[in-house]
PDB file of C-alpha atoms and ligand atoms in Angstrom:
ATOM      1  CA  MET T   1       0.000   0.000   0.000  1.00 68.00           C
ATOM      2  CA  GLU T   2       1.219   3.459  -0.847  1.00 71.00           C
ATOM      3  CA  THR T   3       1.905   5.469   2.305  1.00 74.00           C
ATOM      4  CA  PHE T   4       1.430   9.216   2.497  1.00 74.00           C
ATOM      5  CA  VAL T   5       5.209   9.534   2.485  1.00 72.00           C
ATOM      6  CA  ASP T   6       5.375   7.781  -0.923  1.00 70.00           C
ATOM      7  CA  ALA T   7       2.535   9.923  -2.234  1.00 68.00           C
ATOM      8  CA  ALA T   8       4.048  13.146  -0.920  1.00 66.00           C
ATOM      9  CA  LYS T   9       7.379  12.342  -2.538  1.00 64.00           C
ATOM     10  CA  LYS T  10       5.650  11.803  -5.894  1.00 59.00           C
ATOM     11  CA  ASP T  11       3.490  14.853  -5.332  1.00 57.00           C
ATOM     12  CA  ALA T  12       6.510  17.040  -4.745  1.00 54.00           C
ATOM     13  CA  ASN T  13       7.913  15.664  -8.000  1.00 48.00           C
ATOM     14  CA  GLY T  14      11.347  16.149  -6.543  1.00 46.00           C
ATOM     15  CA  SER T  15      10.693  19.860  -6.241  1.00 51.00           C
ATOM     16  CA  VAL T  16      11.656  20.419  -2.619  1.00 52.00           C
ATOM     17  CA  GLN T  17      14.416  17.835  -2.899  1.00 53.00           C
ATOM     18  CA  ASN T  18      15.833  19.723  -5.870  1.00 62.00           C
ATOM     19  CA  LYS T  19      15.774  23.063  -4.107  1.00 77.00           C
ATOM     20  CA  SER T  20      18.932  23.257  -2.051  1.00 90.00           C
ATOM     21  CA  VAL T  21      17.980  24.763   1.307  1.00 97.00           C
ATOM     22  CA  THR T  22      19.466  25.324   4.738  1.00 97.00           C
ATOM     23  CA  VAL T  23      17.077  24.473   7.559  1.00 98.00           C
ATOM     24  CA  VAL T  24      17.366  25.162  11.283  1.00 98.00           C
ATOM     25  CA  PHE T  25      14.741  23.552  13.529  1.00 99.00           C
ATOM     26  CA  VAL T  26      13.696  25.801  16.417  1.00 99.00           C
ATOM     27  CA  LEU T  27      12.357  23.738  19.311  1.00 99.00           C
ATOM     28  CA  GLY T  28      11.418  24.256  22.949  1.00 99.00           C
ATOM     29  CA  GLY T  29       8.355  24.045  25.162  1.00 99.00           C
ATOM     30  CA  PRO T  30       5.228  26.136  24.589  1.00 98.00           C
ATOM     31  CA  GLY T  31       6.003  29.718  25.610  1.00 98.00           C
ATOM     32  CA  SER T  32       9.788  29.239  25.655  1.00 99.00           C
ATOM     33  CA  GLY T  33      10.152  32.173  23.223  1.00 99.00           C
ATOM     34  CA  LYS T  34      10.628  30.456  19.848  1.00 99.00           C
ATOM     35  CA  GLY T  35       8.554  32.922  17.839  1.00 98.00           C
ATOM     36  CA  THR T  36      10.033  35.944  19.615  1.00 98.00           C
ATOM     37  CA  GLN T  37      13.621  34.892  18.909  1.00 98.00           C
ATOM     38  CA  CYS T  38      12.863  33.799  15.342  1.00 99.00           C
ATOM     39  CA  ALA T  39      11.809  37.386  14.579  1.00 98.00           C
ATOM     40  CA  ASN T  40      15.263  38.541  15.793  1.00 98.00           C
ATOM     41  CA  ILE T  41      17.073  35.888  13.748  1.00 98.00           C
ATOM     42  CA  VAL T  42      15.141  36.915  10.613  1.00 98.00           C
ATOM     43  CA  GLU T  43      16.136  40.542  11.151  1.00 98.00           C
ATOM     44  CA  HIS T  44      19.841  39.855  11.788  1.00 98.00           C
ATOM     45  CA  PHE T  45      20.650  36.738   9.796  1.00 98.00           C
ATOM     46  CA  GLY T  46      18.342  36.769   6.762  1.00 97.00           C
ATOM     47  CA  TYR T  47      16.391  33.580   7.399  1.00 98.00           C
ATOM     48  CA  THR T  48      12.723  33.079   6.562  1.00 98.00           C
ATOM     49  CA  HIS T  49      10.627  32.092   9.581  1.00 98.00           C
ATOM     50  CA  LEU T  50       8.139  29.236   9.160  1.00 98.00           C
ATOM     51  CA  SER T  51       6.123  28.475  12.298  1.00 98.00           C
ATOM     52  CA  ALA T  52       4.282  25.150  12.008  1.00 99.00           C
ATOM     53  CA  GLY T  53       1.682  26.406  14.503  1.00 98.00           C
ATOM     54  CA  ASP T  54       1.124  29.625  12.491  1.00 98.00           C
ATOM     55  CA  LEU T  55       0.767  27.624   9.251  1.00 98.00           C
ATOM     56  CA  LEU T  56      -1.802  25.333  10.903  1.00 98.00           C
ATOM     57  CA  ARG T  57      -3.767  28.309  12.278  1.00 98.00           C
ATOM     58  CA  ALA T  58      -3.727  29.949   8.825  1.00 98.00           C
ATOM     59  CA  GLU T  59      -5.042  26.684   7.351  1.00 98.00           C
ATOM     60  CA  ILE T  60      -8.006  26.773   9.774  1.00 98.00           C
ATOM     61  CA  LYS T  61      -8.751  30.386   8.796  1.00 97.00           C
ATOM     62  CA  SER T  62      -8.564  29.608   5.076  1.00 97.00           C
ATOM     63  CA  GLY T  63     -11.590  27.322   5.461  1.00 96.00           C
ATOM     64  CA  SER T  64      -9.664  24.231   4.328  1.00 96.00           C
ATOM     65  CA  GLU T  65     -11.280  20.795   4.600  1.00 96.00           C
ATOM     66  CA  ASN T  66      -8.772  19.935   7.340  1.00 97.00           C
ATOM     67  CA  GLY T  67      -9.705  23.047   9.333  1.00 98.00           C
ATOM     68  CA  THR T  68     -12.012  21.369  11.834  1.00 98.00           C
ATOM     69  CA  LEU T  69      -9.578  18.519  12.482  1.00 98.00           C
ATOM     70  CA  ILE T  70      -6.690  20.967  13.047  1.00 98.00           C
ATOM     71  CA  ASP T  71      -8.818  23.229  15.258  1.00 98.00           C
ATOM     72  CA  ASN T  72      -9.900  20.328  17.471  1.00 98.00           C
ATOM     73  CA  MET T  73      -6.351  19.056  17.834  1.00 98.00           C
ATOM     74  CA  ILE T  74      -4.960  22.499  18.720  1.00 98.00           C
ATOM     75  CA  LYS T  75      -7.683  22.965  21.359  1.00 98.00           C
ATOM     76  CA  GLU T  76      -6.583  19.656  22.914  1.00 98.00           C
ATOM     77  CA  GLY T  77      -2.862  20.407  22.567  1.00 98.00           C
ATOM     78  CA  LYS T  78      -2.469  17.317  20.360  1.00 98.00           C
ATOM     79  CA  ILE T  79      -0.078  16.973  17.443  1.00 98.00           C
ATOM     80  CA  VAL T  80      -1.701  17.148  14.016  1.00 98.00           C
ATOM     81  CA  PRO T  81      -0.813  14.231  11.674  1.00 98.00           C
ATOM     82  CA  SER T  82       2.474  14.862   9.846  1.00 98.00           C
ATOM     83  CA  GLU T  83       0.779  14.542   6.468  1.00 97.00           C
ATOM     84  CA  VAL T  84      -1.078  17.822   7.031  1.00 98.00           C
ATOM     85  CA  THR T  85       1.785  19.809   8.558  1.00 98.00           C
ATOM     86  CA  ILE T  86       4.456  18.641   6.114  1.00 98.00           C
ATOM     87  CA  LYS T  87       2.340  19.646   3.109  1.00 97.00           C
ATOM     88  CA  LEU T  88       2.054  23.168   4.543  1.00 98.00           C
ATOM     89  CA  LEU T  89       5.801  23.379   5.248  1.00 98.00           C
ATOM     90  CA  GLN T  90       6.716  22.017   1.805  1.00 97.00           C
ATOM     91  CA  ARG T  91       4.467  24.525   0.099  1.00 97.00           C
ATOM     92  CA  ALA T  92       5.887  27.412   2.135  1.00 98.00           C
ATOM     93  CA  ILE T  93       9.491  26.402   1.361  1.00 97.00           C
ATOM     94  CA  GLN T  94       8.688  25.949  -2.304  1.00 95.00           C
ATOM     95  CA  GLU T  95       6.883  29.266  -2.693  1.00 96.00           C
ATOM     96  CA  ASN T  96       9.604  31.289  -0.981  1.00 97.00           C
ATOM     97  CA  GLY T  97      12.585  32.683  -2.870  1.00 96.00           C
ATOM     98  CA  ASN T  98      14.883  32.370   0.147  1.00 97.00           C
ATOM     99  CA  ASP T  99      17.086  29.317   0.705  1.00 97.00           C
ATOM    100  CA  LYS T 100      17.469  29.640   4.513  1.00 98.00           C
ATOM    101  CA  PHE T 101      14.577  28.644   6.761  1.00 98.00           C
ATOM    102  CA  LEU T 102      13.871  28.578  10.479  1.00 98.00           C
ATOM    103  CA  ILE T 103      11.304  25.853  11.040  1.00 99.00           C
ATOM    104  CA  ASP T 104       9.710  26.701  14.390  1.00 99.00           C
ATOM    105  CA  GLY T 105       7.713  24.162  16.417  1.00 99.00           C
ATOM    106  CA  PHE T 106       8.490  21.256  14.122  1.00 99.00           C
ATOM    107  CA  PRO T 107       9.304  18.340  14.350  1.00 99.00           C
ATOM    108  CA  ARG T 108       7.135  17.908  17.431  1.00 98.00           C
ATOM    109  CA  ASN T 109       7.305  14.113  17.639  1.00 98.00           C
ATOM    110  CA  GLU T 110       9.082  11.145  16.110  1.00 98.00           C
ATOM    111  CA  GLU T 111       6.449  10.811  13.387  1.00 98.00           C
ATOM    112  CA  ASN T 112       6.953  14.476  12.341  1.00 98.00           C
ATOM    113  CA  ARG T 113      10.722  13.986  12.278  1.00 98.00           C
ATOM    114  CA  ALA T 114      10.899  10.757  10.325  1.00 98.00           C
ATOM    115  CA  ALA T 115       8.218  11.738   7.797  1.00 98.00           C
ATOM    116  CA  PHE T 116       9.759  15.159   7.068  1.00 98.00           C
ATOM    117  CA  GLU T 117      13.167  13.633   6.511  1.00 97.00           C
ATOM    118  CA  SER T 118      11.767  10.938   4.283  1.00 97.00           C
ATOM    119  CA  VAL T 119       9.503  13.225   2.214  1.00 96.00           C
ATOM    120  CA  THR T 120      11.869  16.180   1.773  1.00 95.00           C
ATOM    121  CA  GLY T 121      15.291  14.591   2.247  1.00 96.00           C
ATOM    122  CA  ILE T 122      16.177  17.657   4.332  1.00 97.00           C
ATOM    123  CA  GLU T 123      18.473  17.280   7.356  1.00 97.00           C
ATOM    124  CA  PRO T 124      18.632  20.278   9.698  1.00 98.00           C
ATOM    125  CA  GLU T 125      21.881  22.232   9.873  1.00 98.00           C
ATOM    126  CA  PHE T 126      21.362  22.295  13.641  1.00 98.00           C
ATOM    127  CA  VAL T 127      18.570  22.414  16.203  1.00 98.00           C
ATOM    128  CA  LEU T 128      18.104  25.483  18.360  1.00 98.00           C
ATOM    129  CA  PHE T 129      16.612  24.356  21.679  1.00 98.00           C
ATOM    130  CA  PHE T 130      15.095  26.920  24.027  1.00 98.00           C
ATOM    131  CA  ASP T 131      15.327  25.510  27.527  1.00 98.00           C
ATOM    132  CA  CYS T 132      12.906  27.064  30.027  1.00 98.00           C
ATOM    133  CA  SER T 133      11.121  26.002  33.224  1.00 98.00           C
ATOM    134  CA  GLU T 134       7.411  25.138  33.125  1.00 98.00           C
ATOM    135  CA  GLU T 135       6.663  27.845  35.721  1.00 98.00           C
ATOM    136  CA  GLU T 136       8.168  30.540  33.470  1.00 98.00           C
ATOM    137  CA  MET T 137       6.544  29.160  30.289  1.00 99.00           C
ATOM    138  CA  GLU T 138       3.157  29.024  32.029  1.00 98.00           C
ATOM    139  CA  ARG T 139       3.532  32.637  33.155  1.00 98.00           C
ATOM    140  CA  ARG T 140       4.403  33.746  29.614  1.00 98.00           C
ATOM    141  CA  LEU T 141       1.558  31.818  27.966  1.00 98.00           C
ATOM    142  CA  LEU T 142      -1.045  33.158  30.393  1.00 98.00           C
ATOM    143  CA  ASN T 143       0.168  36.696  29.610  1.00 98.00           C
ATOM    144  CA  ARG T 144       0.512  36.246  25.831  1.00 98.00           C
ATOM    145  CA  ASN T 145      -2.847  37.850  24.996  1.00 96.00           C
ATOM    146  CA  GLN T 146      -2.988  36.837  21.353  1.00 97.00           C
ATOM    147  CA  GLY T 147      -6.463  35.366  21.725  1.00 97.00           C
ATOM    148  CA  ARG T 148      -5.223  31.804  21.170  1.00 98.00           C
ATOM    149  CA  VAL T 149      -7.720  29.023  21.923  1.00 98.00           C
ATOM    150  CA  ASP T 150      -4.937  26.951  23.519  1.00 98.00           C
ATOM    151  CA  ASP T 151      -3.504  29.555  25.920  1.00 98.00           C
ATOM    152  CA  ASN T 152      -5.722  28.497  28.849  1.00 98.00           C
ATOM    153  CA  ILE T 153      -4.488  26.592  31.877  1.00 98.00           C
ATOM    154  CA  GLU T 154      -6.137  23.217  31.000  1.00 98.00           C
ATOM    155  CA  THR T 155      -4.736  23.143  27.464  1.00 98.00           C
ATOM    156  CA  ILE T 156      -1.368  24.495  28.642  1.00 98.00           C
ATOM    157  CA  ARG T 157      -1.001  21.523  31.051  1.00 98.00           C
ATOM    158  CA  LYS T 158      -1.804  19.117  28.175  1.00 98.00           C
ATOM    159  CA  ARG T 159       0.741  20.857  25.927  1.00 98.00           C
ATOM    160  CA  PHE T 160       3.438  20.529  28.616  1.00 98.00           C
ATOM    161  CA  LYS T 161       2.746  16.783  28.853  1.00 98.00           C
ATOM    162  CA  VAL T 162       2.898  16.367  25.066  1.00 98.00           C
ATOM    163  CA  PHE T 163       6.173  18.300  25.046  1.00 99.00           C
ATOM    164  CA  LEU T 164       7.736  16.018  27.677  1.00 98.00           C
ATOM    165  CA  ASP T 165       6.383  12.755  26.241  1.00 98.00           C
ATOM    166  CA  SER T 166       6.709  13.393  22.481  1.00 98.00           C
ATOM    167  CA  SER T 167       8.876  16.425  21.704  1.00 98.00           C
ATOM    168  CA  LEU T 168      11.797  16.024  24.131  1.00 98.00           C
ATOM    169  CA  PRO T 169      12.682  12.617  22.600  1.00 98.00           C
ATOM    170  CA  VAL T 170      13.148  14.375  19.230  1.00 98.00           C
ATOM    171  CA  ILE T 171      15.556  16.839  20.864  1.00 98.00           C
ATOM    172  CA  GLU T 172      17.378  13.879  22.444  1.00 98.00           C
ATOM    173  CA  TYR T 173      17.582  12.217  19.010  1.00 98.00           C
ATOM    174  CA  TYR T 174      19.358  15.266  17.549  1.00 98.00           C
ATOM    175  CA  ASN T 175      21.464  15.711  20.690  1.00 98.00           C
ATOM    176  CA  ALA T 176      22.885  12.231  20.162  1.00 98.00           C
ATOM    177  CA  LYS T 177      23.918  13.425  16.672  1.00 98.00           C
ATOM    178  CA  GLY T 178      25.660  16.503  18.144  1.00 98.00           C
ATOM    179  CA  LYS T 179      23.178  18.844  16.455  1.00 98.00           C
ATOM    180  CA  VAL T 180      21.524  20.560  19.420  1.00 98.00           C
ATOM    181  CA  ARG T 181      22.452  24.139  20.390  1.00 98.00           C
ATOM    182  CA  LYS T 182      20.865  24.611  23.810  1.00 98.00           C
ATOM    183  CA  ILE T 183      19.925  28.120  24.880  1.00 98.00           C
ATOM    184  CA  ASP T 184      19.005  29.272  28.400  1.00 98.00           C
ATOM    185  CA  ALA T 185      15.616  30.759  27.503  1.00 98.00           C
ATOM    186  CA  ALA T 186      14.696  31.907  31.023  1.00 98.00           C
ATOM    187  CA  LYS T 187      16.622  35.171  30.661  1.00 98.00           C
ATOM    188  CA  PRO T 188      15.086  38.428  29.390  1.00 98.00           C
ATOM    189  CA  ILE T 189      14.521  38.619  25.597  1.00 98.00           C
ATOM    190  CA  GLU T 190      17.736  40.586  24.873  1.00 98.00           C
ATOM    191  CA  GLY T 191      19.878  38.193  26.927  1.00 98.00           C
ATOM    192  CA  VAL T 192      18.426  35.165  25.134  1.00 98.00           C
ATOM    193  CA  PHE T 193      19.178  36.787  21.788  1.00 98.00           C
ATOM    194  CA  GLU T 194      22.831  37.317  22.776  1.00 98.00           C
ATOM    195  CA  SER T 195      23.155  33.517  23.168  1.00 98.00           C
ATOM    196  CA  VAL T 196      21.239  32.927  19.929  1.00 98.00           C
ATOM    197  CA  ARG T 197      23.460  35.408  18.108  1.00 98.00           C
ATOM    198  CA  SER T 198      26.619  33.514  19.103  1.00 97.00           C
ATOM    199  CA  VAL T 199      25.191  30.257  17.768  1.00 98.00           C
ATOM    200  CA  PHE T 200      24.482  31.796  14.353  1.00 97.00           C
ATOM    201  CA  THR T 201      27.768  33.693  14.279  1.00 95.00           C
ATOM    202  CA  VAL T 202      29.749  30.509  14.982  1.00 85.00           C
ATOM    203  CA  SER T 203      27.714  28.671  12.320  1.00 78.00           C
ATOM    204  CA  GLY T 204      29.111  31.126   9.761  1.00 76.00           C
ATOM    205  CA  ASP T 205      26.005  33.177   9.022  1.00 74.00           C
ATOM    206  CA  LYS T 206      26.855  36.761   8.132  1.00 59.00           C
ATOM    207  CA  VAL T 207      25.522  39.423  10.464  1.00 54.00           C
ATOM    208  CA  ALA T 208      23.490  41.824   8.350  1.00 52.00           C
ATOM    209  CA  ALA T 209      22.988  44.453  11.037  1.00 49.00           C
TER     210      ALA T 209
HETATM  211  P1  ADP P 301       6.682  30.240  21.682  1.00 52.67           P
HETATM  212  O1  ADP P 301       6.676  30.629  20.233  1.00 52.67           O
HETATM  213  O2  ADP P 301       7.878  29.433  22.075  1.00 52.67           O
HETATM  214  O3  ADP P 301       5.410  29.607  22.155  1.00 52.67           O
HETATM  215  P2  ADP P 301       6.558  33.145  22.134  1.00 52.67           P
HETATM  216  O4  ADP P 301       7.741  33.688  21.383  1.00 52.67           O
HETATM  217  O5  ADP P 301       5.218  33.321  21.516  1.00 52.67           O
HETATM  218  O6  ADP P 301       6.821  31.603  22.539  1.00 52.67           O
HETATM  219  O7  ADP P 301       6.580  33.821  23.576  1.00 52.67           O
HETATM  220  C1  ADP P 301       5.513  33.570  24.504  1.00 52.67           C
HETATM  221  C2  ADP P 301       5.244  34.870  25.290  1.00 52.67           C
HETATM  222  O8  ADP P 301       6.350  35.154  26.125  1.00 52.67           O
HETATM  223  C3  ADP P 301       5.050  36.092  24.403  1.00 52.67           C
HETATM  224  O9  ADP P 301       4.067  36.932  24.988  1.00 52.67           O
HETATM  225  C4  ADP P 301       6.424  36.783  24.421  1.00 52.67           C
HETATM  226  O10 ADP P 301       6.337  38.178  24.264  1.00 52.67           O
HETATM  227  C5  ADP P 301       6.939  36.415  25.799  1.00 52.67           C
HETATM  228  N1  ADP P 301       8.400  36.198  25.841  1.00 52.67           N
HETATM  229  C6  ADP P 301       9.167  35.635  24.889  1.00 52.67           C
HETATM  230  N2  ADP P 301      10.451  35.550  25.286  1.00 52.67           N
HETATM  231  C7  ADP P 301      10.488  36.055  26.536  1.00 52.67           C
HETATM  232  C8  ADP P 301      11.548  36.246  27.501  1.00 52.67           C
HETATM  233  N3  ADP P 301      12.804  35.877  27.240  1.00 52.67           N
HETATM  234  N4  ADP P 301      11.224  36.789  28.696  1.00 52.67           N
HETATM  235  C9  ADP P 301       9.947  37.157  28.970  1.00 52.67           C
HETATM  236  N5  ADP P 301       8.911  37.012  28.110  1.00 52.67           N
HETATM  237  C10 ADP P 301       9.176  36.470  26.905  1.00 52.67           C
HETATM  238  O1  C5P P 302       4.047  26.020  18.113  1.00 52.67           O
HETATM  239  P1  C5P P 302       2.685  26.461  18.538  1.00 52.67           P
HETATM  240  O2  C5P P 302       2.598  26.723  20.024  1.00 52.67           O
HETATM  241  O3  C5P P 302       2.160  27.607  17.730  1.00 52.67           O
HETATM  242  O4  C5P P 302       1.724  25.225  18.247  1.00 52.67           O
HETATM  243  C1  C5P P 302       0.357  25.294  18.623  1.00 52.67           C
HETATM  244  C2  C5P P 302      -0.307  23.959  18.384  1.00 52.67           C
HETATM  245  O5  C5P P 302      -0.265  23.625  16.987  1.00 52.67           O
HETATM  246  C3  C5P P 302       0.309  22.761  19.088  1.00 52.67           C
HETATM  247  O6  C5P P 302      -0.049  22.664  20.461  1.00 52.67           O
HETATM  248  C4  C5P P 302      -0.281  21.630  18.249  1.00 52.67           C
HETATM  249  O7  C5P P 302      -1.638  21.389  18.580  1.00 52.67           O
HETATM  250  C5  C5P P 302      -0.213  22.217  16.835  1.00 52.67           C
HETATM  251  N1  C5P P 302       1.039  21.819  16.175  1.00 52.67           N
HETATM  252  C6  C5P P 302       1.106  20.526  15.643  1.00 52.67           C
HETATM  253  N2  C5P P 302       2.236  20.085  15.026  1.00 52.67           N
HETATM  254  C7  C5P P 302       3.317  20.889  14.954  1.00 52.67           C
HETATM  255  C8  C5P P 302       3.270  22.208  15.485  1.00 52.67           C
HETATM  256  C9  C5P P 302       2.108  22.633  16.101  1.00 52.67           C
HETATM  257  O8  C5P P 302       0.129  19.787  15.718  1.00 52.67           O
HETATM  258  N3  C5P P 302       4.441  20.415  14.402  1.00 52.67           N
HETATM  259 MG1   MG P 303       5.224  30.200  18.697  1.00 52.67          MG
END
């Protein structure tokens, strides 16, 4: 039987595989500051920011046939099947003229990781991991005020459990390959960016400003 990975590979017709891209995965618990720091990295190092969560929320808004499924999973803090998320990421990479991408909030579990690698053939350059305590992340999420359906205490607790059970093993997988750059994300925004800046400077990315 043809799996979605086979179908997606055919679908892409080699297109993403043929586009030579640099990818950095940006991981960390909910509220650890991934989106905030990605905006800084875009400004200083010329990457394009792709947030898996933002792409999924845009898909709900667009009235897509998967909208209800995605909405229900986000409300429960569950991870949407890779098939859906990878299609959105592939499309975003393909449509963008840039060749350097920050992929934020993905891969969130082993299924995300293995399917993305198999479908796109892309290996991350490195993985930026924002390390932050649950107390601090909870405080930030409850103050975020972006009207998100999942920033309430019940869903936040579920998201923390999913992060520990499903997402941390992905970080451990890349750590064993020497690819994780761990950042102390509990500091104020400027202090966190100083650590982020050194990671990108060492990796050879030119500082634009
Ligand atoms: P994530 O994308 O990891 O869920 P966000 O970047 O959306 O996290 O940040 C969550 C909230 O915390 C936002 O309101 C943001 O302004 C705030 N925030 C981000 N980084 C910090 C920080 N280092 N210190 C204090 N608040 C922060
Ligand atoms: O990263 P962000 O906090 O924006 O993600 C919000 C929600 O989107 C997650 O809790 C999850 O329900 C969904 N998501 C997902 N798969 C991903 C990224 C996000 O299902 N790879
Ligand atoms: Mg975010």
